[in-house]
């Protein structure tokens, strides 16, 4: 089973927000790792894990939210309750967007790699993710990998 999801969206996005005097505020239950990525704890009821061949399967939710603001509120992004769903065609990372699940990232499960207790999955910006981040990163832009801590 998966214990945590660590994801920073995109390092250049976080640097831009902080460099412009903006703020990145993790809410209750979310911490920041040494690189500034967001660490979310797994929610109960998750079926996300590895199959007998070591491939990711199932779906899993994670708890908490991060609020990103810059330019006096002109840039405002909320990343809440991320979830990962693995389907026959691949993986997707979604977030709660005012009660509606919105895709932020498409996961390249074929390129996932184990690093100790972690599974690191390359990710690209989805069409909806491009819109959530204010059109700064076009669809299919490589973004920070998703890191799942197993255990």
PDB file of N, CA, C and O in Angstrom, residues 9-51:
ATOM      1  N   UNK A   9       4.242  19.889  -8.081  1.00  0.00           N
ATOM      2  CA  UNK A   9       3.670  20.442  -9.305  1.00  0.00           C
ATOM      3  C   UNK A   9       4.795  20.678 -10.314  1.00  0.00           C
ATOM      4  O   UNK A   9       4.997  19.879 -11.205  1.00  0.00           O
ATOM      5  N   UNK A  10       5.512  21.783 -10.156  1.00  0.00           N
ATOM      6  CA  UNK A  10       6.647  22.087 -11.029  1.00  0.00           C
ATOM      7  C   UNK A  10       7.576  23.024 -10.267  1.00  0.00           C
ATOM      8  O   UNK A  10       7.143  24.070  -9.784  1.00  0.00           O
ATOM      9  N   UNK A  11       8.838  22.640 -10.170  1.00  0.00           N
ATOM     10  CA  UNK A  11       9.809  23.432  -9.414  1.00  0.00           C
ATOM     11  C   UNK A  11       9.843  24.881  -9.898  1.00  0.00           C
ATOM     12  O   UNK A  11       9.858  25.802  -9.092  1.00  0.00           O
ATOM     13  N   UNK A  12       9.824  25.093 -11.204  1.00  0.00           N
ATOM     14  CA  UNK A  12       9.884  26.474 -11.715  1.00  0.00           C
ATOM     15  C   UNK A  12       8.638  27.269 -11.323  1.00  0.00           C
ATOM     16  O   UNK A  12       8.724  28.475 -11.104  1.00  0.00           O
ATOM     17  N   UNK A  13       7.498  26.608 -11.184  1.00  0.00           N
ATOM     18  CA  UNK A  13       6.264  27.274 -10.732  1.00  0.00           C
ATOM     19  C   UNK A  13       6.426  27.731  -9.283  1.00  0.00           C
ATOM     20  O   UNK A  13       6.126  28.881  -8.949  1.00  0.00           O
ATOM     21  N   UNK A  14       6.929  26.837  -8.429  1.00  0.00           N
ATOM     22  CA  UNK A  14       7.138  27.209  -7.028  1.00  0.00           C
ATOM     23  C   UNK A  14       8.160  28.340  -6.908  1.00  0.00           C
ATOM     24  O   UNK A  14       7.968  29.288  -6.139  1.00  0.00           O
ATOM     25  N   UNK A  15       9.236  28.260  -7.692  1.00  0.00           N
ATOM     26  CA  UNK A  15      10.248  29.322  -7.669  1.00  0.00           C
ATOM     27  C   UNK A  15       9.666  30.653  -8.129  1.00  0.00           C
ATOM     28  O   UNK A  15       9.963  31.703  -7.554  1.00  0.00           O
ATOM     29  N   UNK A  16       8.840  30.620  -9.158  1.00  0.00           N
ATOM     30  CA  UNK A  16       8.211  31.835  -9.675  1.00  0.00           C
ATOM     31  C   UNK A  16       7.329  32.477  -8.605  1.00  0.00           C
ATOM     32  O   UNK A  16       7.396  33.686  -8.372  1.00  0.00           O
ATOM     33  N   UNK A  17       6.488  31.671  -7.970  1.00  0.00           N
ATOM     34  CA  UNK A  17       5.576  32.191  -6.948  1.00  0.00           C
ATOM     35  C   UNK A  17       6.371  32.847  -5.821  1.00  0.00           C
ATOM     36  O   UNK A  17       6.106  33.988  -5.431  1.00  0.00           O
ATOM     37  N   UNK A  18       7.363  32.146  -5.312  1.00  0.00           N
ATOM     38  CA  UNK A  18       8.143  32.690  -4.205  1.00  0.00           C
ATOM     39  C   UNK A  18       8.987  33.881  -4.628  1.00  0.00           C
ATOM     40  O   UNK A  18       9.130  34.845  -3.885  1.00  0.00           O
ATOM     41  N   UNK A  19       9.511  33.855  -5.847  1.00  0.00           N
ATOM     42  CA  UNK A  19      10.324  34.965  -6.356  1.00  0.00           C
ATOM     43  C   UNK A  19       9.527  36.223  -6.615  1.00  0.00           C
ATOM     44  O   UNK A  19      10.076  37.328  -6.629  1.00  0.00           O
ATOM     45  N   UNK A  20       8.223  36.067  -6.824  1.00  0.00           N
ATOM     46  CA  UNK A  20       7.368  37.237  -7.085  1.00  0.00           C
ATOM     47  C   UNK A  20       6.706  37.754  -5.815  1.00  0.00           C
ATOM     48  O   UNK A  20       5.824  38.604  -5.882  1.00  0.00           O
ATOM     49  N   UNK A  21       7.148  37.242  -4.664  1.00  0.00           N
ATOM     50  CA  UNK A  21       6.580  37.691  -3.391  1.00  0.00           C
ATOM     51  C   UNK A  21       5.303  36.960  -3.021  1.00  0.00           C
ATOM     52  O   UNK A  21       4.626  37.347  -2.069  1.00  0.00           O
ATOM     53  N   UNK A  22       4.978  35.900  -3.745  1.00  0.00           N
ATOM     54  CA  UNK A  22       3.780  35.122  -3.451  1.00  0.00           C
ATOM     55  C   UNK A  22       3.995  34.174  -2.290  1.00  0.00           C
ATOM     56  O   UNK A  22       5.072  34.124  -1.676  1.00  0.00           O
ATOM     57  N   UNK A  23       2.956  33.414  -1.987  1.00  0.00           N
ATOM     58  CA  UNK A  23       3.006  32.488  -0.870  1.00  0.00           C
ATOM     59  C   UNK A  23       2.573  31.089  -1.289  1.00  0.00           C
ATOM     60  O   UNK A  23       1.751  30.918  -2.192  1.00  0.00           O
ATOM     61  N   UNK A  24       3.146  30.108  -0.615  1.00  0.00           N
ATOM     62  CA  UNK A  24       2.745  28.709  -0.742  1.00  0.00           C
ATOM     63  C   UNK A  24       2.434  28.256   0.674  1.00  0.00           C
ATOM     64  O   UNK A  24       3.326  28.187   1.518  1.00  0.00           O
ATOM     65  N   UNK A  25       1.150  28.009   0.936  1.00  0.00           N
ATOM     66  CA  UNK A  25       0.707  27.683   2.285  1.00  0.00           C
ATOM     67  C   UNK A  25       0.141  26.268   2.359  1.00  0.00           C
ATOM     68  O   UNK A  25      -0.960  26.017   1.878  1.00  0.00           O
ATOM     69  N   UNK A  26       0.904  25.317   2.944  1.00  0.00           N
ATOM     70  CA  UNK A  26       0.330  23.991   3.158  1.00  0.00           C
ATOM     71  C   UNK A  26      -0.689  24.039   4.287  1.00  0.00           C
ATOM     72  O   UNK A  26      -0.466  24.708   5.294  1.00  0.00           O
ATOM     73  N   UNK A  27      -1.815  23.365   4.095  1.00  0.00           N
ATOM     74  CA  UNK A  27      -2.842  23.285   5.123  1.00  0.00           C
ATOM     75  C   UNK A  27      -2.559  22.145   6.083  1.00  0.00           C
ATOM     76  O   UNK A  27      -1.545  21.446   5.969  1.00  0.00           O
ATOM     77  N   UNK A  28      -3.467  21.922   7.026  1.00  0.00           N
ATOM     78  CA  UNK A  28      -3.295  20.835   7.990  1.00  0.00           C
ATOM     79  C   UNK A  28      -3.094  19.494   7.289  1.00  0.00           C
ATOM     80  O   UNK A  28      -3.764  19.185   6.308  1.00  0.00           O
ATOM     81  N   UNK A  29      -2.152  18.722   7.802  1.00  0.00           N
ATOM     82  CA  UNK A  29      -1.903  17.400   7.260  1.00  0.00           C
ATOM     83  C   UNK A  29      -0.940  17.362   6.095  1.00  0.00           C
ATOM     84  O   UNK A  29      -0.575  16.292   5.629  1.00  0.00           O
ATOM     85  N   UNK A  30      -0.530  18.514   5.581  1.00  0.00           N
ATOM     86  CA  UNK A  30       0.413  18.574   4.454  1.00  0.00           C
ATOM     87  C   UNK A  30       1.720  19.170   4.957  1.00  0.00           C
ATOM     88  O   UNK A  30       1.719  20.157   5.673  1.00  0.00           O
ATOM     89  N   UNK A  31       2.817  18.547   4.568  1.00  0.00           N
ATOM     90  CA  UNK A  31       4.128  19.084   4.922  1.00  0.00           C
ATOM     91  C   UNK A  31       4.906  19.344   3.640  1.00  0.00           C
ATOM     92  O   UNK A  31       4.470  18.981   2.551  1.00  0.00           O
ATOM     93  N   UNK A  32       6.036  20.002   3.775  1.00  0.00           N
ATOM     94  CA  UNK A  32       6.928  20.246   2.639  1.00  0.00           C
ATOM     95  C   UNK A  32       8.175  19.402   2.829  1.00  0.00           C
ATOM     96  O   UNK A  32       8.698  19.301   3.942  1.00  0.00           O
ATOM     97  N   UNK A  33       8.676  18.808   1.743  1.00  0.00           N
ATOM     98  CA  UNK A  33       9.933  18.076   1.854  1.00  0.00           C
ATOM     99  C   UNK A  33      11.089  19.059   1.705  1.00  0.00           C
ATOM    100  O   UNK A  33      10.892  20.268   1.571  1.00  0.00           O
ATOM    101  N   UNK A  34      12.314  18.554   1.725  1.00  0.00           N
ATOM    102  CA  UNK A  34      13.504  19.409   1.683  1.00  0.00           C
ATOM    103  C   UNK A  34      13.577  20.256   0.415  1.00  0.00           C
ATOM    104  O   UNK A  34      14.166  21.334   0.424  1.00  0.00           O
ATOM    105  N   UNK A  35      12.968  19.789  -0.681  1.00  0.00           N
ATOM    106  CA  UNK A  35      12.976  20.531  -1.944  1.00  0.00           C
ATOM    107  C   UNK A  35      11.765  21.440  -2.110  1.00  0.00           C
ATOM    108  O   UNK A  35      11.611  22.074  -3.150  1.00  0.00           O
ATOM    109  N   UNK A  36      10.861  21.463  -1.133  1.00  0.00           N
ATOM    110  CA  UNK A  36       9.675  22.307  -1.216  1.00  0.00           C
ATOM    111  C   UNK A  36       8.476  21.631  -1.852  1.00  0.00           C
ATOM    112  O   UNK A  36       7.445  22.269  -2.056  1.00  0.00           O
ATOM    113  N   UNK A  37       8.576  20.342  -2.158  1.00  0.00           N
ATOM    114  CA  UNK A  37       7.426  19.603  -2.703  1.00  0.00           C
ATOM    115  C   UNK A  37       6.450  19.299  -1.574  1.00  0.00           C
ATOM    116  O   UNK A  37       6.807  19.283  -0.402  1.00  0.00           O
ATOM    117  N   UNK A  38       5.202  19.052  -1.936  1.00  0.00           N
ATOM    118  CA  UNK A  38       4.128  18.841  -0.979  1.00  0.00           C
ATOM    119  C   UNK A  38       3.990  17.353  -0.651  1.00  0.00           C
ATOM    120  O   UNK A  38       3.952  16.524  -1.543  1.00  0.00           O
ATOM    121  N   UNK A  39       3.877  17.037   0.636  1.00  0.00           N
ATOM    122  CA  UNK A  39       3.754  15.650   1.083  1.00  0.00           C
ATOM    123  C   UNK A  39       2.359  15.468   1.676  1.00  0.00           C
ATOM    124  O   UNK A  39       2.016  16.097   2.675  1.00  0.00           O
ATOM    125  N   UNK A  40       1.567  14.606   1.024  1.00  0.00           N
ATOM    126  CA  UNK A  40       0.197  14.322   1.436  1.00  0.00           C
ATOM    127  C   UNK A  40       0.133  12.901   1.984  1.00  0.00           C
ATOM    128  O   UNK A  40       0.653  11.969   1.369  1.00  0.00           O
ATOM    129  N   UNK A  41      -0.568  12.698   3.103  1.00  0.00           N
ATOM    130  CA  UNK A  41      -0.761  11.362   3.674  1.00  0.00           C
ATOM    131  C   UNK A  41      -1.908  10.660   2.953  1.00  0.00           C
ATOM    132  O   UNK A  41      -2.866  11.297   2.509  1.00  0.00           O
ATOM    133  N   UNK A  42      -1.794   9.339   2.849  1.00  0.00           N
ATOM    134  CA  UNK A  42      -2.838   8.545   2.208  1.00  0.00           C
ATOM    135  C   UNK A  42      -4.128   8.616   3.017  1.00  0.00           C
ATOM    136  O   UNK A  42      -4.108   8.604   4.246  1.00  0.00           O
ATOM    137  N   UNK A  43      -5.246   8.689   2.309  1.00  0.00           N
ATOM    138  CA  UNK A  43      -6.562   8.634   2.932  1.00  0.00           C
ATOM    139  C   UNK A  43      -6.944   7.172   3.154  1.00  0.00           C
ATOM    140  O   UNK A  43      -6.422   6.275   2.478  1.00  0.00           O
ATOM    141  N   UNK A  44      -7.837   6.932   4.060  1.00  0.00           N
ATOM    142  CA  UNK A  44      -8.269   5.551   4.300  1.00  0.00           C
ATOM    143  C   UNK A  44      -9.063   5.045   3.098  1.00  0.00           C
ATOM    144  O   UNK A  44      -9.642   5.824   2.344  1.00  0.00           O
ATOM    145  N   UNK A  45      -9.058   3.734   2.926  1.00  0.00           N
ATOM    146  CA  UNK A  45      -9.825   3.130   1.850  1.00  0.00           C
ATOM    147  C   UNK A  45      -9.122   3.064   0.514  1.00  0.00           C
ATOM    148  O   UNK A  45      -9.712   2.711  -0.497  1.00  0.00           O
ATOM    149  N   UNK A  46      -7.851   3.375   0.478  1.00  0.00           N
ATOM    150  CA  UNK A  46      -7.095   3.366  -0.777  1.00  0.00           C
ATOM    151  C   UNK A  46      -6.787   1.942  -1.218  1.00  0.00           C
ATOM    152  O   UNK A  46      -6.453   1.087  -0.403  1.00  0.00           O
ATOM    153  N   UNK A  47      -6.901   1.701  -2.518  1.00  0.00           N
ATOM    154  CA  UNK A  47      -6.506   0.399  -3.063  1.00  0.00           C
ATOM    155  C   UNK A  47      -5.231   0.526  -3.901  1.00  0.00           C
ATOM    156  O   UNK A  47      -4.853  -0.410  -4.591  1.00  0.00           O
ATOM    157  N   UNK A  48      -4.581   1.672  -3.818  1.00  0.00           N
ATOM    158  CA  UNK A  48      -3.386   1.919  -4.617  1.00  0.00           C
ATOM    159  C   UNK A  48      -2.214   1.119  -4.063  1.00  0.00           C
ATOM    160  O   UNK A  48      -1.905   1.183  -2.871  1.00  0.00           O
ATOM    161  N   UNK A  49      -1.565   0.345  -4.918  1.00  0.00           N
ATOM    162  CA  UNK A  49      -0.423  -0.454  -4.496  1.00  0.00           C
ATOM    163  C   UNK A  49       0.227  -1.112  -5.692  1.00  0.00           C
ATOM    164  O   UNK A  49      -0.121  -0.828  -6.843  1.00  0.00           O
ATOM    165  N   UNK A  50       1.182  -1.974  -5.436  1.00  0.00           N
ATOM    166  CA  UNK A  50       1.885  -2.674  -6.505  1.00  0.00           C
ATOM    167  C   UNK A  50       1.311  -4.074  -6.667  1.00  0.00           C
ATOM    168  O   UNK A  50       1.000  -4.745  -5.684  1.00  0.00           O
ATOM    169  N   UNK A  51       1.213  -4.510  -7.927  1.00  0.00           N
ATOM    170  CA  UNK A  51       0.781  -5.878  -8.185  1.00  0.00           C
ATOM    171  C   UNK A  51       1.986  -6.814  -8.069  1.00  0.00           C
ATOM    172  O   UNK A  51       3.097  -6.380  -7.738  1.00  0.00           O
TER     173      UNK A  51
END
